[in-house]
Coordinates of C-alpha atoms in Angstrom, one line a residue:
X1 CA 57.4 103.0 89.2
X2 CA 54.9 103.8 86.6
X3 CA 53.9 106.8 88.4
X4 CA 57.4 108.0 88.9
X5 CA 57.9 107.5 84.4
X6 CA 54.6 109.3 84.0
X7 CA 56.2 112.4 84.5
X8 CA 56.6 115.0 82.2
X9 CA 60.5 115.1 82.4
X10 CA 60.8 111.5 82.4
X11 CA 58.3 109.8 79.9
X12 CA 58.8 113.0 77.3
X13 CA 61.4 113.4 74.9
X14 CA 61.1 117.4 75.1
X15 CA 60.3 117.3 79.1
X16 CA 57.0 119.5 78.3
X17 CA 54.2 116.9 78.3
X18 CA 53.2 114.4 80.9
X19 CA 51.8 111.1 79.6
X20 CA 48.2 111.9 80.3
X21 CA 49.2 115.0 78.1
X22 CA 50.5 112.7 75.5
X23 CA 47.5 110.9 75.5
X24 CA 45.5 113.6 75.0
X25 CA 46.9 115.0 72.6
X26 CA 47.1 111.8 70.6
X27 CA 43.4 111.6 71.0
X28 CA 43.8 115.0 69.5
X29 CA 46.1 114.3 66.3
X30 CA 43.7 111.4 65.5
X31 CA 40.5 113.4 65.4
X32 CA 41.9 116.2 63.2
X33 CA 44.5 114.6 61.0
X34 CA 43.1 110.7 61.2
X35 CA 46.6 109.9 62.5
X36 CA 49.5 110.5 64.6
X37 CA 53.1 108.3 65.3
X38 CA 54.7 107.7 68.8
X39 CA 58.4 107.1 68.5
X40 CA 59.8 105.0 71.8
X41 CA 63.2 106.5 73.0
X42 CA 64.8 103.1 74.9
X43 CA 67.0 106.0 77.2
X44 CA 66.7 107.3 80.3
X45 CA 65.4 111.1 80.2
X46 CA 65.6 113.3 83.1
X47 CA 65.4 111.2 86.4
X48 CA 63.5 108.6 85.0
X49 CA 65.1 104.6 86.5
X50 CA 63.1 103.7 82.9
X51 CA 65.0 103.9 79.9
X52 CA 62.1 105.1 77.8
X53 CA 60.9 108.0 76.5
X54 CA 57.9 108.8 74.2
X55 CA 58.7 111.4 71.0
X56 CA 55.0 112.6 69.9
X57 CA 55.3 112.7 65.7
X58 CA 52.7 114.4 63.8
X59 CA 51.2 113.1 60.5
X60 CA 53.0 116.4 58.5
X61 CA 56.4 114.7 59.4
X62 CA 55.6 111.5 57.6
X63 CA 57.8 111.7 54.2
X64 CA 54.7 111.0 52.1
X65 CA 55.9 112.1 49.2
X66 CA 59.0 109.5 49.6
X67 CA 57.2 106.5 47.5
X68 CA 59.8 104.8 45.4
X69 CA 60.7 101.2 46.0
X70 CA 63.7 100.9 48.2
X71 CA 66.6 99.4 46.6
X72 CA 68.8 98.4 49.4
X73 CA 65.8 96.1 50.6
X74 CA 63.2 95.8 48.1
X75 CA 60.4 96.8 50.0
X76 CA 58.2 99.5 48.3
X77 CA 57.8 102.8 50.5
X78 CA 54.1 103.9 50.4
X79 CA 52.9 107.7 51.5
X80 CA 56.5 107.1 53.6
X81 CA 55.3 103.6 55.2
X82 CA 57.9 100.6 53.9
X83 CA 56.1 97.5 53.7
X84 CA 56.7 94.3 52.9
X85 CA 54.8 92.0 50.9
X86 CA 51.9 91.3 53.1
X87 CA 51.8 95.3 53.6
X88 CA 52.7 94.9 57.3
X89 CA 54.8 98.3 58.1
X90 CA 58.5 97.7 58.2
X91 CA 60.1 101.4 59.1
X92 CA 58.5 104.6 59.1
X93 CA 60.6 107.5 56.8
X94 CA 60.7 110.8 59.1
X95 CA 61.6 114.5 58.4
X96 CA 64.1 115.6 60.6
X97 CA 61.8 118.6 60.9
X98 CA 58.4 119.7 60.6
X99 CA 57.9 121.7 57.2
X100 CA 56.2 124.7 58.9
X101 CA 59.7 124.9 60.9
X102 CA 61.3 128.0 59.0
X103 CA 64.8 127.1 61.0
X104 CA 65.4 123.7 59.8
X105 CA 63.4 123.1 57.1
X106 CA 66.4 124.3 54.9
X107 CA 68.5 120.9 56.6
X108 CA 65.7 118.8 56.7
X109 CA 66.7 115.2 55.4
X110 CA 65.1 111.5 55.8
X111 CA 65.1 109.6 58.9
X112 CA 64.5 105.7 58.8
X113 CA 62.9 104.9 61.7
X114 CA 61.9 101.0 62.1
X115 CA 58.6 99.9 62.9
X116 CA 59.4 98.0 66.3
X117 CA 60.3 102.0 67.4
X118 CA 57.1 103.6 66.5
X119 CA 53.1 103.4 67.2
X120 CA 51.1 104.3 64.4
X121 CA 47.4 105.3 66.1
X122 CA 45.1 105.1 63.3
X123 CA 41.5 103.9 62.1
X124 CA 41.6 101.5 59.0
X125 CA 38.7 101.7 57.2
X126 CA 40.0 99.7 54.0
X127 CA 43.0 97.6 54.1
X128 CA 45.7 97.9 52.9
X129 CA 45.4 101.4 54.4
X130 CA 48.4 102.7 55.4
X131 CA 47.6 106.7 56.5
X132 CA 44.8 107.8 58.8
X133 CA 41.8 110.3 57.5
X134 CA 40.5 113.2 59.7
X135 CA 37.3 112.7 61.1
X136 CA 35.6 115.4 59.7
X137 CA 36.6 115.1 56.0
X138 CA 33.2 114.5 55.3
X139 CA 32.4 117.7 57.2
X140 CA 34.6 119.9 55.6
X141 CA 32.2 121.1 53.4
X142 CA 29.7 121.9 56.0
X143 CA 31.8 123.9 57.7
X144 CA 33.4 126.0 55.4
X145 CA 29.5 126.9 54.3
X146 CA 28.8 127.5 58.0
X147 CA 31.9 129.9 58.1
X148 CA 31.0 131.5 55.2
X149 CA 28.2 132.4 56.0
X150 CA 28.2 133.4 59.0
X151 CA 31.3 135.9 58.0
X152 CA 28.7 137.2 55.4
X153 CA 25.8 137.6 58.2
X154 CA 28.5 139.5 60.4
X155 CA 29.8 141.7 57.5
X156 CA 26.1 142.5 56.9
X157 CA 25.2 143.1 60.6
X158 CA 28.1 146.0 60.7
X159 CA 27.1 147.3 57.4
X160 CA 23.3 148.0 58.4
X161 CA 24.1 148.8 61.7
X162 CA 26.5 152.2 60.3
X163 CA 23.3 153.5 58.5
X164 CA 21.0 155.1 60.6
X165 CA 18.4 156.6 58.1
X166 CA 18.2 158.5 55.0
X167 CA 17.1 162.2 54.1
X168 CA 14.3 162.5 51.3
X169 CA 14.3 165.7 49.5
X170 CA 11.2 166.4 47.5
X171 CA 13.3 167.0 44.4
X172 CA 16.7 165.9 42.7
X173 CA 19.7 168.6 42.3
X174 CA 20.0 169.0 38.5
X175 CA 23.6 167.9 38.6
X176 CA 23.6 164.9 41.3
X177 CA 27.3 165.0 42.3
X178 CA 26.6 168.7 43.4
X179 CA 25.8 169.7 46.9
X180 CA 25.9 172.0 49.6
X181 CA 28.7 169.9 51.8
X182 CA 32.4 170.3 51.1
X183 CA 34.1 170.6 47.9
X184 CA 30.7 170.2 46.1
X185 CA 30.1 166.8 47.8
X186 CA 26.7 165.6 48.9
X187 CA 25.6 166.4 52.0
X188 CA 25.7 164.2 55.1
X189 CA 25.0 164.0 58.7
X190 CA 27.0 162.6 61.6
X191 CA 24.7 161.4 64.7
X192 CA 25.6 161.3 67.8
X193 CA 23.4 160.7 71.5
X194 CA 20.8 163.3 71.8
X195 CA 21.4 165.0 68.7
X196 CA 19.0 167.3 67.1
X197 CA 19.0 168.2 64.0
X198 CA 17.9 170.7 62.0
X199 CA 16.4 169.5 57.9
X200 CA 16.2 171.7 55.4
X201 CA 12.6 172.7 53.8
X202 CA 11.1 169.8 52.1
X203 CA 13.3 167.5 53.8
X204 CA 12.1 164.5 55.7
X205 CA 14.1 161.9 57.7
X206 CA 13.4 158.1 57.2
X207 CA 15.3 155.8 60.2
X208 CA 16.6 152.8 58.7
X209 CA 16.3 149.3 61.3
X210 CA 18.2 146.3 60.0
X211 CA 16.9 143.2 60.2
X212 CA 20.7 141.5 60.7
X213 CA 21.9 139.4 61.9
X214 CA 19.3 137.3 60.0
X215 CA 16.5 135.7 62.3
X216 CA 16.6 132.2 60.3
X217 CA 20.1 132.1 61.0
X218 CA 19.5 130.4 64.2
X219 CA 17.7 127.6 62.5
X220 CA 19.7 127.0 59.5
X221 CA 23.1 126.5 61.8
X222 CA 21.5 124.7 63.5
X223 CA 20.9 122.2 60.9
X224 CA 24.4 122.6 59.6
X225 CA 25.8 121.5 63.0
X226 CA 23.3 118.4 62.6
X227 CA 25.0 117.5 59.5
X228 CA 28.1 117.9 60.7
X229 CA 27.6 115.7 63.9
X230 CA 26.6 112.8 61.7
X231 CA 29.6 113.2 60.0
X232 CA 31.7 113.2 63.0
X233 CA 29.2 110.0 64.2
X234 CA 28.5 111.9 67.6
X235 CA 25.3 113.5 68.3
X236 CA 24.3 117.2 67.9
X237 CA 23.9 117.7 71.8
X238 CA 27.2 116.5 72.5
X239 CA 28.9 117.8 69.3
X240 CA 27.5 121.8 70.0
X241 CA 26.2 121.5 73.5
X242 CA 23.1 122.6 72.6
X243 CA 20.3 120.7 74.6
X244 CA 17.5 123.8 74.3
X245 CA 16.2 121.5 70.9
X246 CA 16.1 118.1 73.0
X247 CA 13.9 116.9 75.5
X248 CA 15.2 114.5 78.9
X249 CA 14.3 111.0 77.1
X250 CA 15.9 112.4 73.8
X251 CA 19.1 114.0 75.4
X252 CA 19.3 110.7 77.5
X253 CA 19.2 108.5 74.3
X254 CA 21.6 110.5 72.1
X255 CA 24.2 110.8 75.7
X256 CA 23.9 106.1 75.6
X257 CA 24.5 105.9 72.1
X258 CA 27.4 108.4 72.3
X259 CA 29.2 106.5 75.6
X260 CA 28.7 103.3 73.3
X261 CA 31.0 105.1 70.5
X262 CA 33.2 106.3 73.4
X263 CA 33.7 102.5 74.8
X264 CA 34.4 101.4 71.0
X265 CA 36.8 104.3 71.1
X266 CA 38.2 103.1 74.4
X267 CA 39.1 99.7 73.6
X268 CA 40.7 101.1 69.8
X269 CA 42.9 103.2 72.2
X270 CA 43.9 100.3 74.6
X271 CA 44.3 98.1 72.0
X272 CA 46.7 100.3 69.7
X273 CA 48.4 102.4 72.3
X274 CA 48.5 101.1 75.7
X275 CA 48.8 97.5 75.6
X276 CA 51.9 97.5 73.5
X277 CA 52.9 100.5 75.3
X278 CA 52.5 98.8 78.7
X279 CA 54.3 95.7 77.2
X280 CA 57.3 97.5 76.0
X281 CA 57.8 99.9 79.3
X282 CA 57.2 96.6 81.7
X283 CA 60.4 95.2 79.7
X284 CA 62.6 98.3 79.9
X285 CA 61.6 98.8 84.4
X286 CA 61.9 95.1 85.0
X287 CA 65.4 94.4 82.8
X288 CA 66.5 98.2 84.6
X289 CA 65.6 96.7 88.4
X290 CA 62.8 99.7 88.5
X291 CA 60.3 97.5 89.8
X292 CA 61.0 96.1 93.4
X293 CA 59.8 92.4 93.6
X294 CA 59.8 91.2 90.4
X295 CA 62.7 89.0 89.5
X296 CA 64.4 89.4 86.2
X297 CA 64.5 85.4 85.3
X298 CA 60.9 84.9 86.4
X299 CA 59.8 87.7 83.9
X300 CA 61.7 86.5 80.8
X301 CA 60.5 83.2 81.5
X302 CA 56.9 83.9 81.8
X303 CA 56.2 87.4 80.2
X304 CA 52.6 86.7 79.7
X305 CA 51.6 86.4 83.6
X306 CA 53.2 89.7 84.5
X307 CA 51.3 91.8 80.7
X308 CA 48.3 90.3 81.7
X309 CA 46.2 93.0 83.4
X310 CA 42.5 94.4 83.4
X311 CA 42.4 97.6 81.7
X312 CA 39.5 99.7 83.3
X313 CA 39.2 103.2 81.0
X314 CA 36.8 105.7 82.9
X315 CA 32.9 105.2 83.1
X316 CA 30.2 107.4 83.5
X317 CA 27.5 108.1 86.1
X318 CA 23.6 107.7 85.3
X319 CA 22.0 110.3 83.7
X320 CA 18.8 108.8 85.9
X321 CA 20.7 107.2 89.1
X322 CA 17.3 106.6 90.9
X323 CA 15.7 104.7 88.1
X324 CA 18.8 103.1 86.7
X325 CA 19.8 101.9 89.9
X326 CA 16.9 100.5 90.6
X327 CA 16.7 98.7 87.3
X328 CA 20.4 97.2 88.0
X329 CA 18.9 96.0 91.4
X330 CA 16.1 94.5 89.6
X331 CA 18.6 93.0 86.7
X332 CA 20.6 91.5 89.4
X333 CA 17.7 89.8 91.2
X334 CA 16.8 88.0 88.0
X335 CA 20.0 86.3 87.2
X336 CA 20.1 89.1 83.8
X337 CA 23.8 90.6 84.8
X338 CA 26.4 90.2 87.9
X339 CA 27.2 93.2 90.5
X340 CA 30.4 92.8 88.6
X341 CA 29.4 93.9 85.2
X342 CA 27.4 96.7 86.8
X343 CA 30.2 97.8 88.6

């Protein structure tokens, strides 16, 4: 049954994404705007025996600029959240449409969506924090150097490489802007492949080789990308793919600590997304007879044996299989772990 809802024309509100699309791009919305909203549809889209569907809501949508206490219930709106007193999120205010959207932007009006409707995937670094932050706001700056730069290097790479030398007369025309080329212009030479040309008497021809793109250039991105990987709290090889600076013991150590951040990540993502997720689609199949052998009664009675399940996000394989293995094998023999954590 889940299998059959994970399709794209089932799970999604627009029919486009599957749900391992929706995840991913979740995953997506919370790296580069610190935040996105999933609005659950309790209807049955396309041929889906589930009545639910998932509407993917970016940040931009959010009516943050809606902040005025609400009369009708008292509870103050913040950056579009209502809260109550305790700042636990009541409703979520929506644009109809996103502001980018030149079509409907003209109709766009308020939508009051309430809070057992949507999933807010966020990080909260400081309660009461109510919005996300991208991940590489403390990056930004580093990056807009390193593009600035670099357009700077490029521009200055085409530049040079147009001039190919200079003539050297032994003496200056009286009136500078006076020359022998047309309508009094100075003279100048167009070079093409095995070309030879003739120089006037005097003359002498001095080949210009730039020295661009700049050969520090390397380095100093290099550095930039460094900074900008501990911003992001990833490490450089994994953040620019760049392992010709790294070693086997340091590549191996920066690719551990990394898959430690990705478990945190991991259980953030079950925690906020699919646990309630899989709560609130378990209740819509079994109530809607889409799952065969589980009786209806038995469920609302005892809701908690049928949500409890072993979430088991994807692992990796051993950077050094021999040696780790053998360490496991080792571990295991002395009581230190179980096959079952190693597995």
């Amino acid at each position: 049954a889940w299998g059959q809802w994970t399709k794209a024309a089932n799970c999604h509100t627009g029919g486009g994404l599957h749900f391992h699309d929706i995840e991913r791009m979740a995953m997506a919305q919370v790296f580069e705007a610190g935040e996105v909203f999933i609005r659950l549809h309790r209807t049955r889209f396309g041929d889906s025996k589930v009545p639910l569907a998932l509407e993917l809501v970016e940040a931009e949508r959010i009516a943050d600029d809606y902040s005025v206490p609400m009369a009708s219930t008292g509870n103050p709106v913040r950056l579009g959240i209502e809260v109550d007193a305790f700042q636990r999120p009541i409703a979520y205010w929506l644009r109809t449409a996103h502001l980018s959207d030149a079509v409907n932007t003209a109709g766009n009006q308020l939508l009051r969506v309430p809070a057992a409707d949507m999933i807010h995937l966020r990080i909260v670094d400081r309660w009461p924090q109510t919005r996300g932050v991208p991940w590489l706001h403390t990056s930004m700056r580093r990056l807009n150097d390193m593009d600035g730069y670099s357009e700077a290097e490029i521009i200055a790479a085409r530049t040079s490489s147009c001039v190919v030398g200079f003539i050297q007369s032994p003496e200056l025309p009286v009136d500078p802007g006076a020359g022998d080329g047309a309508n009094g212009m100075p003279r100048e030479m167009a070079m093409e492949p095995g070309m030879i040309e003739h120089l006037a008497p005097g003359e002498s021809f001095t080949g210009f080789s730039p020295q661009r793109p700049n050969s520090g250039m390397d380095a100093f991105m290099r550095l930039m990308l460094r900074e900008v990987a501990a911003g992001a709290g990833v490490s450089y090889e994994s953040l620019s793919r760049d392992y010709s600076q790294s070693n086997y013991s340091s590549s191996r150590l920066s690719l551990l600590d990394d898959r430690d951040t990705w478990r945190v990540l991991q259980a953030w993502f079950i925690r906020n997304l699919r646990a309630p997720l899989h709560s609130q689609w378990l209740q819509q199949a079994v109530m809607a007879g889409a799952v065969a052998g589980v009786d209806k009664t038995e469920y609302a009675s005892n809701r908690e044996k049928f949500e409890a399940v072993t979430w088991k996000p994807r692992g990796w394989t051993w950077v050094d299989p021999t040696k780790e293995v053998d360490a496991y094998v080792k571990a295991i023999r002395a009581g230190l772990t179980t096959i079952t954590d190693v597995v």
